[in-house]
PDB file of C-alpha atoms in Angstrom:
ATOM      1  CA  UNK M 176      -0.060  11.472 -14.119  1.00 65.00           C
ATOM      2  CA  UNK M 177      -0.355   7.957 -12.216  1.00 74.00           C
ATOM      3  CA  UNK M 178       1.689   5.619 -13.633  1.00 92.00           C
ATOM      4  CA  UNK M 179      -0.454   2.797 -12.377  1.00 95.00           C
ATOM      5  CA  UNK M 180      -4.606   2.991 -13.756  1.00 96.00           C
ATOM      6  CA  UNK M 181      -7.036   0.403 -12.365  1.00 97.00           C
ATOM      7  CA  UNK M 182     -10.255  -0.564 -14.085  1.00 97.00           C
ATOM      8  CA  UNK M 183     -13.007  -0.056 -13.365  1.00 97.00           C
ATOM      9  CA  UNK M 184     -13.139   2.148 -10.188  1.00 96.00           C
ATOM     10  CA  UNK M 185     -15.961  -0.387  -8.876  1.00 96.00           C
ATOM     11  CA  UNK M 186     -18.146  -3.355  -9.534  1.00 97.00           C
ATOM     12  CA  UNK M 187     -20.908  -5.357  -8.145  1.00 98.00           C
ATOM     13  CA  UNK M 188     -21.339  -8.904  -8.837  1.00 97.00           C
ATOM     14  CA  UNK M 189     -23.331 -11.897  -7.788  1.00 97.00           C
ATOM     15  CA  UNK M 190     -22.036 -13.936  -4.949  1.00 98.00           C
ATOM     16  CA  UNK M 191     -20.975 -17.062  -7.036  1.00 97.00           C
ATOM     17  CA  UNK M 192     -20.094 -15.079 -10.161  1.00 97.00           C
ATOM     18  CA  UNK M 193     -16.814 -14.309 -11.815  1.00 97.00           C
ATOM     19  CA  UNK M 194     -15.226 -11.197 -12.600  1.00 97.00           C
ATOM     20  CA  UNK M 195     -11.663  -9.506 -13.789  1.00 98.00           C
ATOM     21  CA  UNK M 196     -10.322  -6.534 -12.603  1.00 98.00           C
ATOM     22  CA  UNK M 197      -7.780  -4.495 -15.366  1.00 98.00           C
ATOM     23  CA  UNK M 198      -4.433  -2.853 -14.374  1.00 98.00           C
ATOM     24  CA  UNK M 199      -2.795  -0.655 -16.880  1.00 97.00           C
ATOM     25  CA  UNK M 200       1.058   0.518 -16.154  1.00 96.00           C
ATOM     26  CA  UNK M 201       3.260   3.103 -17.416  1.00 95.00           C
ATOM     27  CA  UNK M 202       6.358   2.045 -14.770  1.00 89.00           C
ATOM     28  CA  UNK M 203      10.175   1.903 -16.560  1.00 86.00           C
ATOM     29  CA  UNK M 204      12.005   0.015 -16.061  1.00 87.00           C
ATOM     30  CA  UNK M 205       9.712  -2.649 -14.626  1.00 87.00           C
ATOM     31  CA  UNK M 206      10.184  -4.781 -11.826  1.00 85.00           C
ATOM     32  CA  UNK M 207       7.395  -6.510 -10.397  1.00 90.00           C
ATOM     33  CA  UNK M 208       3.237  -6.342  -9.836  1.00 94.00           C
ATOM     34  CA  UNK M 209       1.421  -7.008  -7.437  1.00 94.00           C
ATOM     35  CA  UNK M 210      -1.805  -6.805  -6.533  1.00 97.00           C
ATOM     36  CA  UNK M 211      -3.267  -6.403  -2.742  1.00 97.00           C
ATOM     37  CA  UNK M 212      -6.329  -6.614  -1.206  1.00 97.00           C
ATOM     38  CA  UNK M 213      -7.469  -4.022   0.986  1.00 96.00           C
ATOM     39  CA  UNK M 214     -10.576  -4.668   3.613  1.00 95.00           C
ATOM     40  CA  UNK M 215     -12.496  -1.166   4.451  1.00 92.00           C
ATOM     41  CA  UNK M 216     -10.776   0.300   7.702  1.00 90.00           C
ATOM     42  CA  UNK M 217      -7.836  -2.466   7.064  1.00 93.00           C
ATOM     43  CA  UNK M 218      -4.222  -2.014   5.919  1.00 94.00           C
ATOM     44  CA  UNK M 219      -3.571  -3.955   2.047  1.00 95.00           C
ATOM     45  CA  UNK M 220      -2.307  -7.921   2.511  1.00 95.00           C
ATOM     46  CA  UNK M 221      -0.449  -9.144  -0.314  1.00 93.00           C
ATOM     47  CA  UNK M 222      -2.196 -11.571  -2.998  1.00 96.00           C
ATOM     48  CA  UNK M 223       0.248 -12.347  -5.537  1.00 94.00           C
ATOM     49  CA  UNK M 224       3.582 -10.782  -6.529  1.00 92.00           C
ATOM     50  CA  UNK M 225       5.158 -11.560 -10.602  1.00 93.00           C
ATOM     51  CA  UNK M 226       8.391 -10.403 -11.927  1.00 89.00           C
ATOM     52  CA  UNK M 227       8.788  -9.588 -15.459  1.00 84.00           C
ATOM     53  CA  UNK M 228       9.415 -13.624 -16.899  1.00 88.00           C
ATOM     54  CA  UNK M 229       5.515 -15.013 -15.147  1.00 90.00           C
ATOM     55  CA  UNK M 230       2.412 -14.462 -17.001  1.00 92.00           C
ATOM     56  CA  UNK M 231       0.175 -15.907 -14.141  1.00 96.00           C
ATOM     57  CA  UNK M 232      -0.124 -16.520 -10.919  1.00 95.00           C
ATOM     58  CA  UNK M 233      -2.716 -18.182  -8.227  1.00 96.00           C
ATOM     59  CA  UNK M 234      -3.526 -17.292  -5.011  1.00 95.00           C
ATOM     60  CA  UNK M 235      -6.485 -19.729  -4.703  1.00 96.00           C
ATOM     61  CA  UNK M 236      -9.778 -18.471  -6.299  1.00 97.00           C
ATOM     62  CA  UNK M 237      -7.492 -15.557  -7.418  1.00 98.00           C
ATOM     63  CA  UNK M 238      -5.494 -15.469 -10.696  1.00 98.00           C
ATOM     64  CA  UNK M 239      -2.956 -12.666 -11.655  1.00 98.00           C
ATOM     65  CA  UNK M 240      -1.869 -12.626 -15.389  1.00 97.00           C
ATOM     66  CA  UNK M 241       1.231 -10.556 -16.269  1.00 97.00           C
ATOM     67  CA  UNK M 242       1.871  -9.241 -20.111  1.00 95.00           C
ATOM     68  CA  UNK M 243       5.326  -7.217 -19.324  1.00 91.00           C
ATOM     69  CA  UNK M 244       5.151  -5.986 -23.045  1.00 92.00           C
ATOM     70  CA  UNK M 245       1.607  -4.243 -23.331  1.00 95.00           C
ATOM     71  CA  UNK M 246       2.263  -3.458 -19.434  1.00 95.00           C
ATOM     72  CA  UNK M 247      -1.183  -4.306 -18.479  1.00 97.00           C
ATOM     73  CA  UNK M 248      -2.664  -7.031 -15.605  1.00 98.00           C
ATOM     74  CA  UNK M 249      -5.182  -8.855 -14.609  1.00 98.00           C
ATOM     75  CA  UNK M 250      -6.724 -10.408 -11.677  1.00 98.00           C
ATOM     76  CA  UNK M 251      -9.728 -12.665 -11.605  1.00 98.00           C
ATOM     77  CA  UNK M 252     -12.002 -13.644  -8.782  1.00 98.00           C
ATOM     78  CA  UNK M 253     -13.538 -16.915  -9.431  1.00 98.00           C
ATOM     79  CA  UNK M 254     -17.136 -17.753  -7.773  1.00 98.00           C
ATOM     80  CA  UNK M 255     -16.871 -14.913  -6.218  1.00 97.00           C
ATOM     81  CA  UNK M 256     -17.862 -15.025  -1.941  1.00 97.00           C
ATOM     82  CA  UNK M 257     -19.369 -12.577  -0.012  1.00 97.00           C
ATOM     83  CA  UNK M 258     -15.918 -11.945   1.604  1.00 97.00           C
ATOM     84  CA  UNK M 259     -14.260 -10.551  -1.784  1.00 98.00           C
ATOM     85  CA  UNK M 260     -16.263  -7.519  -0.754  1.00 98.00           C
ATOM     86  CA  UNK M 261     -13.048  -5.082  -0.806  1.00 97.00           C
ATOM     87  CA  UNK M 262     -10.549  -2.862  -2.831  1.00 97.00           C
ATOM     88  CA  UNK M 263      -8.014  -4.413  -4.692  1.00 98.00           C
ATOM     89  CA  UNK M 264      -4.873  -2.654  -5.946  1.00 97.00           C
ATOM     90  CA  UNK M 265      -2.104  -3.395  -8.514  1.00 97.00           C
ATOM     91  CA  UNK M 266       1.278  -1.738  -7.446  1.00 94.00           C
ATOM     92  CA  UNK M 267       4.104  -1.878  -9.353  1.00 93.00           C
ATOM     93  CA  UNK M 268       7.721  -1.661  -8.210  1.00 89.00           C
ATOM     94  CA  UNK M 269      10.735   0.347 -10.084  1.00 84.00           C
ATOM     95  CA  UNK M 270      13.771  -1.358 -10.833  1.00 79.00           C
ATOM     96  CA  UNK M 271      16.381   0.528  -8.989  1.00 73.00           C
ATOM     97  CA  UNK M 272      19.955   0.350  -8.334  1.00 67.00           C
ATOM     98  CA  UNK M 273      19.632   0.348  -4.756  1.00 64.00           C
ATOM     99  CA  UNK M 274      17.060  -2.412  -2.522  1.00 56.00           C
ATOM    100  CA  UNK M 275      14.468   0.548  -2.758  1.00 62.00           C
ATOM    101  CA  UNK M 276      12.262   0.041  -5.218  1.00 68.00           C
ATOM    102  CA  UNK M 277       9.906   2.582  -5.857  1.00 79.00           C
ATOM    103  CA  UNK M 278       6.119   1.292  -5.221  1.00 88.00           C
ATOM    104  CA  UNK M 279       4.079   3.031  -7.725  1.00 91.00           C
ATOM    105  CA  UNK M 280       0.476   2.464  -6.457  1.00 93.00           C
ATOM    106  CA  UNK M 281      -2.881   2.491  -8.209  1.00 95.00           C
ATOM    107  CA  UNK M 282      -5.915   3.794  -6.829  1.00 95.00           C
ATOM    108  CA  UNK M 283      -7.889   0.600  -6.522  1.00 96.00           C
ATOM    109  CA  UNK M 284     -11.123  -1.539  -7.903  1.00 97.00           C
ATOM    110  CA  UNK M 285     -13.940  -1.623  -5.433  1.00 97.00           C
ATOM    111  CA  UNK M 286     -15.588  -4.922  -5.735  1.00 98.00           C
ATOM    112  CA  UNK M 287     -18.797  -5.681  -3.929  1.00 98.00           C
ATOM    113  CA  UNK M 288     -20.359  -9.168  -3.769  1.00 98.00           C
ATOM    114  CA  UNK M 289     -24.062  -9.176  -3.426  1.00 97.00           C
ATOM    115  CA  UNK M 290     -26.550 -12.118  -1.865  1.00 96.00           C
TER     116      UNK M 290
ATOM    117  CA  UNK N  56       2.419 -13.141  16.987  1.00 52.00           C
ATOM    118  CA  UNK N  57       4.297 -11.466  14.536  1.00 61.00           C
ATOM    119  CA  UNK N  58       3.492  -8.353  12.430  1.00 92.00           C
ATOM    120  CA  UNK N  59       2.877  -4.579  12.553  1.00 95.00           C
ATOM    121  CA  UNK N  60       0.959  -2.742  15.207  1.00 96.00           C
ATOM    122  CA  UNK N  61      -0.458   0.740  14.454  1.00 97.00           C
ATOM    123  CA  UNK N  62      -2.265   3.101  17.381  1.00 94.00           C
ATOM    124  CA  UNK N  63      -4.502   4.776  17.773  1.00 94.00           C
ATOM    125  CA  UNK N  64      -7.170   2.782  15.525  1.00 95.00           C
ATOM    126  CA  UNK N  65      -8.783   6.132  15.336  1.00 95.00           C
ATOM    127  CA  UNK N  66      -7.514   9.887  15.750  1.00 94.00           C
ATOM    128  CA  UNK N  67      -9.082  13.189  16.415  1.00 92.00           C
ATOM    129  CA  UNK N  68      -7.097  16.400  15.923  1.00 89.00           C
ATOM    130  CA  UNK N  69      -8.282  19.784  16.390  1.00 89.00           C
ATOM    131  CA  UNK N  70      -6.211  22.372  13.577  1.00 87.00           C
ATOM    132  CA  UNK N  71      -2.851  23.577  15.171  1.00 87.00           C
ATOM    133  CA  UNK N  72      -2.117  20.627  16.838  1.00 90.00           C
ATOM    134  CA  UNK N  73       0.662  18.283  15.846  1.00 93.00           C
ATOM    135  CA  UNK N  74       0.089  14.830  16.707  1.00 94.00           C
ATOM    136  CA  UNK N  75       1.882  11.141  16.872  1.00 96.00           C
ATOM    137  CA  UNK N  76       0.755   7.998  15.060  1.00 97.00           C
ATOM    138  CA  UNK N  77       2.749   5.288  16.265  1.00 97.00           C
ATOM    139  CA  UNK N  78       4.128   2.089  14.222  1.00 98.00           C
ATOM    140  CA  UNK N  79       5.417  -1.355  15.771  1.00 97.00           C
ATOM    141  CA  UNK N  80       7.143  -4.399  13.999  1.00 97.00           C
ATOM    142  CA  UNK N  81       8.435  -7.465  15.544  1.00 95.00           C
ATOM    143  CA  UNK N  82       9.245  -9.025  11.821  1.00 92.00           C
ATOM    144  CA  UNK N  83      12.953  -7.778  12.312  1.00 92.00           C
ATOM    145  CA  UNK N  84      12.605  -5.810   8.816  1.00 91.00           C
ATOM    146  CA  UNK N  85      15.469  -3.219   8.203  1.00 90.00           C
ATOM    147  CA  UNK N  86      13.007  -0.828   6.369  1.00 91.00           C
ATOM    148  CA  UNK N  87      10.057   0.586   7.329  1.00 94.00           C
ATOM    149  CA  UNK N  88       7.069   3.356   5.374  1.00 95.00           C
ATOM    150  CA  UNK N  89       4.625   5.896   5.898  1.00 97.00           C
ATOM    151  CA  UNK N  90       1.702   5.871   3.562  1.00 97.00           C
ATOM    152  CA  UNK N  91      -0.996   8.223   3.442  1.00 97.00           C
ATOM    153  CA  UNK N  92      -4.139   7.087   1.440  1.00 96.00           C
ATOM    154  CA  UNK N  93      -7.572   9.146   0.304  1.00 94.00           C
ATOM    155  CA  UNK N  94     -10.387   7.856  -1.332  1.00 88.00           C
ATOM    156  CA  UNK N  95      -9.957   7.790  -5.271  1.00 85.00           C
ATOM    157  CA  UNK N  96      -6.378   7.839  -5.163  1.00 88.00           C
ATOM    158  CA  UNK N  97      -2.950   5.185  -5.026  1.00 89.00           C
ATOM    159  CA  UNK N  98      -1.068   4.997  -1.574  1.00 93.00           C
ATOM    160  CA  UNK N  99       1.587   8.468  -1.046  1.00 95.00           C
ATOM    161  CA  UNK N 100       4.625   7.742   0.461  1.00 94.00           C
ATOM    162  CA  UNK N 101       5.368  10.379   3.094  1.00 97.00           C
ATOM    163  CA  UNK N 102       8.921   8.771   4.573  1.00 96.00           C
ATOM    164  CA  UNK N 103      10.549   5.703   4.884  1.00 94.00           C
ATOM    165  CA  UNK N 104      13.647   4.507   6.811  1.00 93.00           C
ATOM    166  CA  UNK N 105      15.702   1.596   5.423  1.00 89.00           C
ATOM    167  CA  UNK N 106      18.390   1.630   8.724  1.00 90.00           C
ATOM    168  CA  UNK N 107      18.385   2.909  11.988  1.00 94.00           C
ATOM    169  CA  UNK N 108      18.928   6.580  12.851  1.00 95.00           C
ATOM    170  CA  UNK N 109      18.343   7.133   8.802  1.00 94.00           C
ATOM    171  CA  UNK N 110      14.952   8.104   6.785  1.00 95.00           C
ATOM    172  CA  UNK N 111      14.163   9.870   3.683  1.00 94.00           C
ATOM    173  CA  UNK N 112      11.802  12.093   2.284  1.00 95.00           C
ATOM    174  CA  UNK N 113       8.899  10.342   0.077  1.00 93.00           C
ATOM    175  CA  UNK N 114       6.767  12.214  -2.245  1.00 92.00           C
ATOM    176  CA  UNK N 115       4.450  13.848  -0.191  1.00 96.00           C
ATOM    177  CA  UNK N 116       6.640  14.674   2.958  1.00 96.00           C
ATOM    178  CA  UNK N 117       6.207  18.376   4.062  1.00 96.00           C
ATOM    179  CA  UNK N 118       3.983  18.413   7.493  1.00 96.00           C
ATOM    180  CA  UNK N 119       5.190  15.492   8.560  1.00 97.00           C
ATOM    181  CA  UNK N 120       8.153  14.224  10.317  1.00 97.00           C
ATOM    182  CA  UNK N 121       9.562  11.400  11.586  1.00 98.00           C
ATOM    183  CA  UNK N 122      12.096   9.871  13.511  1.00 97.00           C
ATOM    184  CA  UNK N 123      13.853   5.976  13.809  1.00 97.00           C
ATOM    185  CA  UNK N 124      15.843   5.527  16.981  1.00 97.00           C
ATOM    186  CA  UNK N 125      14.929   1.764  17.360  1.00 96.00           C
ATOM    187  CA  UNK N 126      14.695  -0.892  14.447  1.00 96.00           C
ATOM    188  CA  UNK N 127      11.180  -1.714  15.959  1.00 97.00           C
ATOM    189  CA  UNK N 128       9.485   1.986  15.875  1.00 98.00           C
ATOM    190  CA  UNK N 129       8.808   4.177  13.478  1.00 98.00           C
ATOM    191  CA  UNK N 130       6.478   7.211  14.458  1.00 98.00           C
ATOM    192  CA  UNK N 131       4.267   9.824  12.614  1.00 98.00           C
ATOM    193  CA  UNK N 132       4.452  13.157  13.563  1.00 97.00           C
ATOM    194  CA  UNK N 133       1.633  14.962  12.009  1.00 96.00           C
ATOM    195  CA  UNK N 134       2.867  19.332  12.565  1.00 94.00           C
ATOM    196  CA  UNK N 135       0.393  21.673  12.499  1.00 89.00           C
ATOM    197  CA  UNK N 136       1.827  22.545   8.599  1.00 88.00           C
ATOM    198  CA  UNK N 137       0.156  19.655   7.245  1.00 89.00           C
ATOM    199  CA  UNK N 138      -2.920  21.726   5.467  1.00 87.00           C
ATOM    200  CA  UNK N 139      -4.938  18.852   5.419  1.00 91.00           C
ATOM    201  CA  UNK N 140      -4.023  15.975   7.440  1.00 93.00           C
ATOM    202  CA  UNK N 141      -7.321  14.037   7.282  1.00 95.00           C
ATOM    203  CA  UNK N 142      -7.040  10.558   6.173  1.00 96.00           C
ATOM    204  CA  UNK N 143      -6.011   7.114   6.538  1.00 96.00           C
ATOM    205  CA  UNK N 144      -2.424   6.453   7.597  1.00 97.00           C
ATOM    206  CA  UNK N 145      -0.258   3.109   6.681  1.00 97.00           C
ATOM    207  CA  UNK N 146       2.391   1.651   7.937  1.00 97.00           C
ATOM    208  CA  UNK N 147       4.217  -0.538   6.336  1.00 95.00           C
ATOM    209  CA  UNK N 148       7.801  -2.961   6.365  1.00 94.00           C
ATOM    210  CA  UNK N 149      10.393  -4.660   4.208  1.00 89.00           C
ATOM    211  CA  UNK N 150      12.775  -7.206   4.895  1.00 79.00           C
ATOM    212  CA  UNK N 151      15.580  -5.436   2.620  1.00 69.00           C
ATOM    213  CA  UNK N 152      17.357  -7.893  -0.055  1.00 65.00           C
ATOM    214  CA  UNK N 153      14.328 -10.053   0.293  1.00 56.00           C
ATOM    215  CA  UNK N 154      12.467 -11.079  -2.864  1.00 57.00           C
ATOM    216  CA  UNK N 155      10.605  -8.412  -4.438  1.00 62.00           C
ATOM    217  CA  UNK N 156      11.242  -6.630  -1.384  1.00 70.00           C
ATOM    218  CA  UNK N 157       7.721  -7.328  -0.561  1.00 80.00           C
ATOM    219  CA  UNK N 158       6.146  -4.948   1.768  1.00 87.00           C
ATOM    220  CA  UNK N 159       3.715  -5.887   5.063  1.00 92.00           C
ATOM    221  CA  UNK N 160       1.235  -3.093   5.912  1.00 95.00           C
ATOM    222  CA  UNK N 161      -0.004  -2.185   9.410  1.00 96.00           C
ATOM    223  CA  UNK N 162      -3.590  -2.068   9.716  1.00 95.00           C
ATOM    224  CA  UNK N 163      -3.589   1.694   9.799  1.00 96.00           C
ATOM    225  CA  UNK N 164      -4.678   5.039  11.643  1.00 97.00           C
ATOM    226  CA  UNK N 165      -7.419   7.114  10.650  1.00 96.00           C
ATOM    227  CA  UNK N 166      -6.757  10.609  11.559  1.00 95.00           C
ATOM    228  CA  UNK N 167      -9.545  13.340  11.537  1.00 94.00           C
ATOM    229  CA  UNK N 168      -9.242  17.030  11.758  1.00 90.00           C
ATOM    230  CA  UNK N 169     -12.094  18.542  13.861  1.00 85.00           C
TER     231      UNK N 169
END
């Protein structure tokens, strides 16, 4: 079972609109979450990163929000542009013993922004 | 201009053919991944290498191989074992002991089996 779930699988909003994007987690013992955005045909860049003690985070018109004890995120996409079009993915990382730490990734929200 | 380089963009690969995807840094990160991602589902780690001459096995590693002679490189192998090899490839790198050990991707090979 994935220990990272992303909701909902897709959207479609107004260009100008807002909209939040849900990311559920099972991973023990926690890290930290990020979330990435992924361009069709591109490789994921990095949009925020939050360890256990941060709540939220900005990256701009995006905001990441953190509750480490429900184990559940959110990003939100404020006036959304036609360039949000894309997938965007929560991963969370393992605390290990080693500098590994284990990505768990989820399987992405597909957000397109419509004229 | 720093980052990760991934070629081909594009890959065609008739069955019983093993082929190479190739991977590039210049960010001088110790570690470096192999991703495989299909539609619906999270990123699969095939291998990674966190030193030189040194890689492990990730979750989804039989088919593939790999090899890390140079810091820099870190190629794909794709065997003719790999039942279904069709789909997008990512590279990716880590500076390790940096925060969150936060990870750079390439921007990745799409392989197709003909």
């Amino acid at each position: 079972k994935n220990q990272v779930e992303q909701s909902p699988q897709s959207l479609i909003i107004l260009e100008g609109k807002n909209c939040t994007l849900q990311c559920n987690y099972t991973v023990s013992p926690f890290s930290n979450l990020r979330w990435y955005k992924q361009d069709t045909g591109r490789g994921p860049v990095s949009l925020t990163i939050m360890t256990f003690s941060e709540n939220t985070k900005s990256n701009g018109r995006y905001t990441a929000t953190l509750d480490a004890d429900t184990k559940q995120s959110s990003l939100h996409i404020t006036a959304s542009q036609l360039s949000d079009s894309a997938s965007y993915i929560c991963v969370v990382s393992e605390r290990t013993t080693d500098s590994w730490g284990k990505l768990q990734f989820g399987a992405g929200t597909q957000v397109v922004v419509t004229p | 201009d720093g980052g990760i380089t991934q070629s081909p963009k594009y890959l065609f690969r008739k069955e019983g053919q093993n082929v190479t995807l190739s991977c590039e840094q210049n960010l001088n990160h110790d570690a470096m991944y192999w991703y495989r991602q299909d539609p619906g589902q999270g990123l699969r780690l095939i291998y990674y290498s966190q030193i030189v001459n040194d890689f492990q096995k990730g979750d989804i590693a039989e088919g593939y191989s790999v090899s890390r002679e140079k810091k820099e490189s870190f190629p794909l192998t794709v065997t003719s074992a790999q039942k279904n090899p069709t789909a997008f490839y990512l590279c990716a790198s880590t500076a390790t002991g940096a925060n969150y050990n936060e990870q750079f991707f390439g921007p990745g090979t799409r392989l197709t089996v003909l």
